[in-house]
XYZ file of C-alpha atoms in Angstrom:
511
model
C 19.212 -27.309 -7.111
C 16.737 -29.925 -6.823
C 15.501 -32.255 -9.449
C 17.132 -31.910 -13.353
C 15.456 -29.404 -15.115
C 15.407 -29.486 -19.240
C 12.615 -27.156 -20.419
C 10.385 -24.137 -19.807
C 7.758 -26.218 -17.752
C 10.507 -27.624 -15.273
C 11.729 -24.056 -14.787
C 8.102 -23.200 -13.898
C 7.238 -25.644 -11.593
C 10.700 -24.740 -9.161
C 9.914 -21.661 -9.177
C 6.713 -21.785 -8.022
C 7.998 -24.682 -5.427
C 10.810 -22.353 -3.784
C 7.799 -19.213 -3.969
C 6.301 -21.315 -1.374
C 9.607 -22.086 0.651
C 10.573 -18.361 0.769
C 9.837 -16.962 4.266
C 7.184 -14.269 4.360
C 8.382 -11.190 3.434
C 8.301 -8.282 6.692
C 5.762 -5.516 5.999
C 6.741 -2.047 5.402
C 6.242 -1.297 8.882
C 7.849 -3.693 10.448
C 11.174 -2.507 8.685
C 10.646 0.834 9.720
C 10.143 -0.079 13.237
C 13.013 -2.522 12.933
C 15.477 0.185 11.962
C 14.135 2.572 15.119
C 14.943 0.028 17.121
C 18.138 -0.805 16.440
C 19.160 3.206 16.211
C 17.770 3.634 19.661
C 19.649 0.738 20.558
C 22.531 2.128 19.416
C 21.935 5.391 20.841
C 21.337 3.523 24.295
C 24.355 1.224 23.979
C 26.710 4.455 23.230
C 25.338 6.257 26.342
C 25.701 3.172 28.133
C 29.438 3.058 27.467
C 29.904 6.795 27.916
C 28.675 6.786 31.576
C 30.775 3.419 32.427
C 33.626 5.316 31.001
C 33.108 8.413 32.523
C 33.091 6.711 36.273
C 36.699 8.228 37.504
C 39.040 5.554 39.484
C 39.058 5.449 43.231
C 41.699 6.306 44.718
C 42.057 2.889 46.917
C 41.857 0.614 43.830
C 44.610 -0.115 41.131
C 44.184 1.444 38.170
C 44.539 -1.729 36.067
C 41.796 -3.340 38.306
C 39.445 -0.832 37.801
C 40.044 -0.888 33.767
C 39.691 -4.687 33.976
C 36.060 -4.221 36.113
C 35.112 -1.648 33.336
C 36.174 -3.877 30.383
C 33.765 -6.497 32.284
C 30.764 -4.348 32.064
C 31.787 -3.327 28.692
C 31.842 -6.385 27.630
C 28.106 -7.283 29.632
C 26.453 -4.277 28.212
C 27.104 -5.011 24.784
C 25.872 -8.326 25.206
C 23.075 -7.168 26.219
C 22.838 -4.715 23.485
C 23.336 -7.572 20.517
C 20.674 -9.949 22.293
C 18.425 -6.983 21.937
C 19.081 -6.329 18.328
C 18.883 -9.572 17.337
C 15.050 -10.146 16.454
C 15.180 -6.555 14.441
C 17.877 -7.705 12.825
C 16.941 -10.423 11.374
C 13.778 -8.339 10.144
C 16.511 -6.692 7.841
C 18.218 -9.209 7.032
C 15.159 -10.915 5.661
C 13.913 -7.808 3.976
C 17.810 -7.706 2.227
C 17.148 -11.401 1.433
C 13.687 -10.336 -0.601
C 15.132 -7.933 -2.354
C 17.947 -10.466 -3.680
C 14.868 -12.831 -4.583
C 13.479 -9.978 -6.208
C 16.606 -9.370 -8.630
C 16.593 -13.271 -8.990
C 12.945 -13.051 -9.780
C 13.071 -10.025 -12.448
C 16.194 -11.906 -14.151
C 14.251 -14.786 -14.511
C 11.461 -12.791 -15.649
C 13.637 -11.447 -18.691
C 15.132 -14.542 -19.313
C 11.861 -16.278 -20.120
C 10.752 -13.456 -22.277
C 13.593 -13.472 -23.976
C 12.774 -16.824 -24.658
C 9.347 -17.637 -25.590
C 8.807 -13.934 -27.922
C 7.532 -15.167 -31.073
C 9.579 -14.316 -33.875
C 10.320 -10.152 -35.113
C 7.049 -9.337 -37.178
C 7.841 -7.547 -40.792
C 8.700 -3.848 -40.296
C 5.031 -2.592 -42.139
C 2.984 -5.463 -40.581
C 1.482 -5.519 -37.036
C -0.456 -8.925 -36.744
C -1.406 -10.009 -32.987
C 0.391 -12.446 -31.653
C -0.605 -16.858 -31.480
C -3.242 -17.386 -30.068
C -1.660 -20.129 -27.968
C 0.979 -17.819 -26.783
C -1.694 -15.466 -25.269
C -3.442 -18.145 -23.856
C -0.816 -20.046 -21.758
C 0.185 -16.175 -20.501
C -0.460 -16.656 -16.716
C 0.447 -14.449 -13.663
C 2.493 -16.048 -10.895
C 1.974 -14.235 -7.764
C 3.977 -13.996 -5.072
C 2.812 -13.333 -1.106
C 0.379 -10.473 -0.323
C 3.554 -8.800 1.764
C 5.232 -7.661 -2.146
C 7.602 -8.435 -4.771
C 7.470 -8.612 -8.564
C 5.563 -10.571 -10.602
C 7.433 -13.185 -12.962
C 4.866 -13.942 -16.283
C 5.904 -17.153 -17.466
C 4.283 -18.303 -20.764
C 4.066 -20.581 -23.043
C 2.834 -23.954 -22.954
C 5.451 -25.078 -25.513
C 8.594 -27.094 -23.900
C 11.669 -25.489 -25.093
C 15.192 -26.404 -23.824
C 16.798 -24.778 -21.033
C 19.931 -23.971 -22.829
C 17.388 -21.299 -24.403
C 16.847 -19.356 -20.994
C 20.404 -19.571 -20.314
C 22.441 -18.221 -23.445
C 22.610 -14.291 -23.059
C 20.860 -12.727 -26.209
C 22.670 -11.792 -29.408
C 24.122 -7.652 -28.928
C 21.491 -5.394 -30.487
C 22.120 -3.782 -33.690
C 21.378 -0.305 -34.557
C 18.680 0.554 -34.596
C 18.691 -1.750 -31.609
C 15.604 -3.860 -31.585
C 13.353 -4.389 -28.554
C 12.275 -8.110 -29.375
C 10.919 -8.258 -25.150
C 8.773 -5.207 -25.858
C 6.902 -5.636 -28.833
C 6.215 -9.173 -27.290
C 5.013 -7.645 -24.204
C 2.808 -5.789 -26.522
C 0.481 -6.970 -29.096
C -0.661 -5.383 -31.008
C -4.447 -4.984 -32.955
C -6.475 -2.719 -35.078
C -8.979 -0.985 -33.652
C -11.721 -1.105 -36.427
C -15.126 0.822 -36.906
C -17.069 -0.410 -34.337
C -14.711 -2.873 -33.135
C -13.336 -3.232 -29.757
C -11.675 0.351 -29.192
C -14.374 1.705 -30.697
C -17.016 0.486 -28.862
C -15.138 1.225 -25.096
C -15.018 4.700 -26.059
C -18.230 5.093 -27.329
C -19.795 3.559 -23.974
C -16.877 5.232 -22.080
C -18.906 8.877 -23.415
C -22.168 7.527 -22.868
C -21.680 6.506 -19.083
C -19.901 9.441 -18.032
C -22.868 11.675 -19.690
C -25.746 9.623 -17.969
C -23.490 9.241 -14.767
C -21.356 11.831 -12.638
C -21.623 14.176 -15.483
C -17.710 14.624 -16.102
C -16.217 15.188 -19.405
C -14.956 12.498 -20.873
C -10.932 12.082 -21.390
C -11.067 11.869 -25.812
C -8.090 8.710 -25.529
C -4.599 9.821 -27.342
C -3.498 7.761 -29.603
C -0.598 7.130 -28.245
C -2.384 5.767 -25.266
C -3.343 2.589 -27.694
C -1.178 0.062 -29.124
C 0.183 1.222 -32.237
C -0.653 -0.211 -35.578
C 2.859 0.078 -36.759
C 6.086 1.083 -35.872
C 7.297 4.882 -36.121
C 10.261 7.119 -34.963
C 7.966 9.278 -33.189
C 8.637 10.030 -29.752
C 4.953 8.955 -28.778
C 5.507 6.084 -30.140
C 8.874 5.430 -28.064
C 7.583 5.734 -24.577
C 4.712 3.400 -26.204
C 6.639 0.492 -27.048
C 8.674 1.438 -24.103
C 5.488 0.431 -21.682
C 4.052 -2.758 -20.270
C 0.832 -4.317 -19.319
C -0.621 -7.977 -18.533
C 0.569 -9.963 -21.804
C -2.844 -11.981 -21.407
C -5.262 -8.720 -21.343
C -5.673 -8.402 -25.218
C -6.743 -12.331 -25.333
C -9.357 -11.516 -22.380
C -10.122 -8.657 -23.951
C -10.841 -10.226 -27.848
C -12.378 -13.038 -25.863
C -15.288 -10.701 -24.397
C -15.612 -9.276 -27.633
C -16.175 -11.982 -29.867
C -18.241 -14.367 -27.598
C -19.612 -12.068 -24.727
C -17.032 -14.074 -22.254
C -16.029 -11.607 -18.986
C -14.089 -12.578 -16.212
C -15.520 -11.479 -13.005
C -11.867 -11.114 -11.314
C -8.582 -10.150 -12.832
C -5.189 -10.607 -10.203
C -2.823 -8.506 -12.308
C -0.924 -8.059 -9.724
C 3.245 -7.584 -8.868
C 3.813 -7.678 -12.501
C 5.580 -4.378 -12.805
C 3.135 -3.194 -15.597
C 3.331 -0.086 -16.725
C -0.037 1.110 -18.303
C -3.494 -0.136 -18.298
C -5.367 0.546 -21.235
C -8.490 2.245 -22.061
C -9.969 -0.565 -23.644
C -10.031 -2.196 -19.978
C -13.432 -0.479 -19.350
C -15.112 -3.033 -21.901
C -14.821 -6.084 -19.374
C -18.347 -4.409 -17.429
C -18.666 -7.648 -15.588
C -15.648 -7.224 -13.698
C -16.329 -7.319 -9.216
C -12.678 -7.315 -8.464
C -9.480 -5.777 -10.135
C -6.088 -6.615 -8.154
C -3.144 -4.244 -9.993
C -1.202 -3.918 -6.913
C 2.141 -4.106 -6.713
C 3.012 -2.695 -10.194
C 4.621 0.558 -11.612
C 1.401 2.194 -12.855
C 1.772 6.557 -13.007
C -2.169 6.432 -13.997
C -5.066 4.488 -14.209
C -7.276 4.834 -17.515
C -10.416 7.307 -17.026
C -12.860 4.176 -18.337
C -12.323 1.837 -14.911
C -15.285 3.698 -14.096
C -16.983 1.980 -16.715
C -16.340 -1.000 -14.569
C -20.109 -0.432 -12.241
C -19.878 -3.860 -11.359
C -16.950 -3.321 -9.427
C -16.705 -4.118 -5.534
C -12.753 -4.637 -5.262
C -10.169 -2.550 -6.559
C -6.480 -2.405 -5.843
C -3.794 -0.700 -6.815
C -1.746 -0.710 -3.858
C 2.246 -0.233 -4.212
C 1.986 1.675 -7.353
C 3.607 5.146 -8.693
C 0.078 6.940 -8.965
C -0.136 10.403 -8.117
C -4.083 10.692 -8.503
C -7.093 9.388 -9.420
C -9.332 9.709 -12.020
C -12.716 11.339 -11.281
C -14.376 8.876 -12.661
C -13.826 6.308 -9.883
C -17.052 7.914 -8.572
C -19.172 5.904 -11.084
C -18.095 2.734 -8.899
C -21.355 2.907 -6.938
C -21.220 -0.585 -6.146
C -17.580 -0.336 -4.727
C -17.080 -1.596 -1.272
C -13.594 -2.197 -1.191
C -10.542 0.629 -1.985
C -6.872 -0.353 -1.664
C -4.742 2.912 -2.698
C -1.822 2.050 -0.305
C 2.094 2.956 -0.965
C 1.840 4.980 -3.707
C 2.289 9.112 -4.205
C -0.931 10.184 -3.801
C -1.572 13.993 -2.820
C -5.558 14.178 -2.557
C -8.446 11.993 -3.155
C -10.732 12.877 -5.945
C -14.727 15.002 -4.856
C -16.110 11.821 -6.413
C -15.099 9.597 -3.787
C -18.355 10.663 -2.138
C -20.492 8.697 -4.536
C -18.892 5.870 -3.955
C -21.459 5.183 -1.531
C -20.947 1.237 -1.068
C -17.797 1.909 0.569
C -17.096 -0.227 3.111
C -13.305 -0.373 3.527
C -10.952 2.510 2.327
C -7.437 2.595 3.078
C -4.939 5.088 1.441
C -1.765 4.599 3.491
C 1.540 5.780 2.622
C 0.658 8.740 0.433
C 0.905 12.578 -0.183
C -2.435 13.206 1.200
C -2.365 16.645 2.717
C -6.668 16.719 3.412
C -9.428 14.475 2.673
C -12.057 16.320 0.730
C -15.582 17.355 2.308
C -16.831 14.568 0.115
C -15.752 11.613 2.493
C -18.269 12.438 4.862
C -20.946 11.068 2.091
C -19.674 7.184 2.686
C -21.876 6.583 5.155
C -21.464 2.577 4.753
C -17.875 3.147 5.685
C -16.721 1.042 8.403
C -12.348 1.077 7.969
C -10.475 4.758 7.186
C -7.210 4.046 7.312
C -4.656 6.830 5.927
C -1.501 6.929 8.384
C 1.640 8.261 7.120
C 0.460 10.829 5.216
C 0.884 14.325 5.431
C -2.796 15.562 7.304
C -2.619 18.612 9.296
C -6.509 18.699 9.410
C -9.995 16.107 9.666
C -12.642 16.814 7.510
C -15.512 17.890 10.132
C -17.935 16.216 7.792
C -16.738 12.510 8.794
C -19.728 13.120 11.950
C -21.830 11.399 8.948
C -19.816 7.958 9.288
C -22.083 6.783 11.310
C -20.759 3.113 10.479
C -17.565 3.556 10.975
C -15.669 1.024 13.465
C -11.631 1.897 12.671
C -10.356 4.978 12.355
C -6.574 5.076 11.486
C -4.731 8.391 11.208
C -0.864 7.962 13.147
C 1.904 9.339 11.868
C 0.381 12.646 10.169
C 0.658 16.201 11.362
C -2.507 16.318 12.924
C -3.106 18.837 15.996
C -6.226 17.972 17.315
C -9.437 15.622 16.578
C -12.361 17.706 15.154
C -15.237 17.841 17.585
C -17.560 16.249 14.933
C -15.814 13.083 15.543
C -16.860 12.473 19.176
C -20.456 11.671 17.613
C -19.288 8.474 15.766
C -20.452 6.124 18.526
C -20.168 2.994 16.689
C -16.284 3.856 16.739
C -14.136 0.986 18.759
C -10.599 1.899 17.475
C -8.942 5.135 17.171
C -4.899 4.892 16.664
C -4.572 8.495 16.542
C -0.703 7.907 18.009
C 2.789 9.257 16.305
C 1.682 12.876 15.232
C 4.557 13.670 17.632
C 4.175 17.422 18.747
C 1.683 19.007 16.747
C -0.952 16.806 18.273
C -1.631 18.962 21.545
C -5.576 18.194 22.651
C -8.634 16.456 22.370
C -11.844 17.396 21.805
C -13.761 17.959 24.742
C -16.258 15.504 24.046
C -14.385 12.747 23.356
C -16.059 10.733 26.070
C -18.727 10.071 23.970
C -17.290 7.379 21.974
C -18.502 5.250 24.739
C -17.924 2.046 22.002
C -14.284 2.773 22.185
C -12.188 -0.516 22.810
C -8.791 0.224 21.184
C -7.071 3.618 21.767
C -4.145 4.677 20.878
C -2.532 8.237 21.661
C 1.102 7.710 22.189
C 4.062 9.915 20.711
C 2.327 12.878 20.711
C 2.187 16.345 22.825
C -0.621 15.571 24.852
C -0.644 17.217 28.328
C -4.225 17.259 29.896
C -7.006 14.403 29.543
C -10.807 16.172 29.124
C -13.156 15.325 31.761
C -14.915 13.378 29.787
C -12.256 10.935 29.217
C -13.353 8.978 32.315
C -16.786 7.862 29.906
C -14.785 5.906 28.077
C -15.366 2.522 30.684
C -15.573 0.148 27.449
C -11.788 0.507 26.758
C -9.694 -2.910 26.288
C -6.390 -1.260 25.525
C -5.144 2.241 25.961
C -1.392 3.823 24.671
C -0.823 6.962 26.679
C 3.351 6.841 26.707
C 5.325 9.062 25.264
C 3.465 11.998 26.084
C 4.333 15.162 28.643
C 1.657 14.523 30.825
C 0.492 16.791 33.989
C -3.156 15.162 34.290
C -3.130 12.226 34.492
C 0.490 12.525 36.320
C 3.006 10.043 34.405
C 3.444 7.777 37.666
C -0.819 7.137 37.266
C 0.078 6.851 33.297
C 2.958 4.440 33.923
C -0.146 2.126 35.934
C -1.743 1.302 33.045
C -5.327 2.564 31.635
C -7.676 1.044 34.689
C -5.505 3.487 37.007
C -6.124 6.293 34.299
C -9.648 6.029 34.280
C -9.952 6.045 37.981
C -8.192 8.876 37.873
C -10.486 10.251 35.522
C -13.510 9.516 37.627
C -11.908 11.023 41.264
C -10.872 14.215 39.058
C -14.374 14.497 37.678
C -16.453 14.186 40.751
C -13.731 16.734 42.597
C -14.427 18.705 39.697
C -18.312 18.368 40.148
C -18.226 18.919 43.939
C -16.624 21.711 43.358
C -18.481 23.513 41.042
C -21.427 22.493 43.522
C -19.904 24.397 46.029
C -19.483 27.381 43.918
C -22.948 27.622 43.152
């Protein structure tokens, strides 16, 4: 297991040395595509075997000879078959072999709470927790690609017989020792901390987007002590960064903000208000976690340029992410989102906004306002339509929508010319034209159309000479004709240009 370990710190430090040892984890995508393959795979490797079997026997060879020839091919085809698999295979099996570091990872995780919590507090007495404790609290991240987060404490050395003797059995009323250490808790005085958050909270949204502020519950702040109430349960049921009230206290006694906070892969469960103090703060990671919400005062965050919350359970944002005017980066990825707040629009800083993996069913009018936006990406959602307001995106570069349930490009789009790549592939048969225009995205280099219903390329197709790389398969194609598709893009776009100046000479006949 490597060298001897004997306290907390050793534990620590192999952790962090097999983190780095640990293959990198295959994206979300990659799985998916893995497990296509290997269905189609199997599809082709059945149909295979069906047609070998199907052959009849000829009359001038033995039957046993014949079986023995088939058993042959059998045996060559499914060969074949397993070299083929192999490489998506072992994407699984290294996705399976994450998840098992995972478990290892969130055992740990308990273990070391379990641990280092600070002894039970009285029952009527709700003091926050050492100082020390806080302190030494210290996210340990894993690779961008996912997994949980493992907060390891403490800069005390304890033995390791501590981590590894199961905890007492809970008494009724059974105690949640983890919990209340995962939450400290403090008063929020007159004036104090709480106080003052909300009271600028009011203030900005007033002199800013003019939305009504969200009056916080109180169950949405650490409680001052313990109660039956069922507010109070789901309360001391939730979890956020054990080190946030000592950055928080921190800013408020001695004017001390952090400029970044990487809360990330923690599997936190709420974010409090109190959050929207830290004003300095350019770049908030909470990805990875299990967050249903994020507090109305981020947008008293104006400093902000980063934000993400990718991999999360959110199923919305609050409107006041349109007070991030200084914004430039938005990470929403992976998480349940079914539409995108009007405010987005004043988030005019934008540069980079990507909202895979939602709900989203339409992108609000409002988008068209980013006009700094450069990368939309929001593929596998559930888009039937495109906003015809995005012709103001006059900076944008990347445009990402595959795998939605779009059936056509709006015309407004053909005037982004600064566009070079448009993956507008995988909307499988709804997708059945293109806007006429569509040659004049004359700064296209990357396009990608496959898996759709696409029949007919528009005239104006054969504008597009800038193209590096063009996806046409798996479409029913009758112009271009599949054998010119099959040829590759340079043979589609001479295609293109015989059909238009036909087309022209034609119509010059005609008149």
């Amino acid at each position: 297991m490597g060298r001897a370990v004997e306290t907390v710190e050793d534990v620590v430090a192999q952790m962090k040395l097999l983190l780095t040892a640990v293959p990198p984890r295959p994206s979300f995508g990659e799985v998916e595509a893995a497990k296509l393959a290997i269905r189609d795979e199997e599809s082709s490797l059945s149909a295979k075997l069906d047609e070998l079997f199907s052959e009849p026997c000829p009359p001038a060879v033995p039957p046993r000879v014949f079986r023995a020839l088939q058993e042959m091919h059998e045996s060559v085809i499914r060969t074949q078959s397993e070299v083929r698999r192999k490489s998506h295979a072992f994407v699984l099996q290294l996705e399976e072999r994450h998840r098992i570091f995972d478990d290892l990872l969130r055992r740990a995780e308990s273990a070391l709470a379990l641990a280092l919590a600070p002894a039970p507090a009285s029952k009527f007495a709700a003091p926050s927790p050492p100082s020390s404790l806080v302190a030494a609290a210290s996210p340990l991240r894993r690779s961008s690609s996912g997994g949980p987060l493992s907060t390891i404490a403490n800069e005390r050395a304890r033995p390791l017989q501590a981590l590894l003797d199961p905890p007492s059995p809970p008494r009724p009323p059974p105690p949640a020792p983890a919990t209340v250490a995962a939450r400290p808790r403090y008063e929020p005085e007159a004036g104090g901390l709480l106080a003052r958050t909300q009271q600028e909270g009011r203030s900005l949204f007033e002199r800013g987007a003019k939305i009504e502020p969200v009056e916080p519950k109180t169950s949405a702040e650490p409680a001052l002590a313990p109660s039956s109430g069922a507010a109070d349960e789901e309360l001391l049921g939730a979890r956020w960064p054990p080190n946030l009230l000592s950055i928080l206290e921190t800013a408020e006694k001695d004017g001390q903000q952090p400029e970044a906070l990487d809360f990330s892969n923690g599997g936190y469960t709420w974010i409090p208000e109190s959050i929207g103090m830290l004003v300095n703060l350019t770049s908030l990671d909470l990805s990875g976690n299990m967050l249903s919400a994020l507090p109305e005062s981020i947008g008293l965050l104006t400093h902000l340029t980063s934000l993400d919350v990718e991999a999360n359970l959110l199923k919305s944002l609050p409107e006041s992410l349109g007070l991030l005017t200084c914004l430039q980066t938005l990470n929403i990825e992976k998480n349940s989102i079914e539409e995108l707040p009007w405010t987005i629009g004043k988030c005019t800083a934008l540069v980079e906004l990507r909202a895979d993996f939602n709900q989203l069913k339409a992108l609000p009018e409002a988008v068209g306002q980013l006009r700094s936006l450069r990368i939309l990406s929001v593929h596998l959602n559930c888009l039937k339509t495109l906003p015809t307001t995005m012709a103001s995106l006059t900076s944008l570069t990347e445009l990402y929508v595959h795998f939605n349930q779009l059936d056509t490009l709006p015309e407004s789009i053909c005037s982004l010319t600064s566009l070079q790549k448009l993956d507008a592939s995988s909307n499988f048969s709804d997708f059945r034209s293109l806007p006429p225009s569509i040659g004049n995205l004359q700064g296209l280099r990357d396009l990608d159309l496959s898996f759709n219903h696409l029949s007919v390329l528009p005239d104006s197709f054969a504008q597009l000479t800038n193209l590096r790389r063009l996806k046409l398969d798996g479409n029913p194609w009758r112009s271009p004709p599949l054998e010119v598709v099959a040829e590759g893009q340079q043979a589609v776009l001479e295609y293109m240009a015989k059909w238009k100046e036909r087309d022209l000479e034609e119509k010059a006949k005609e008149s």
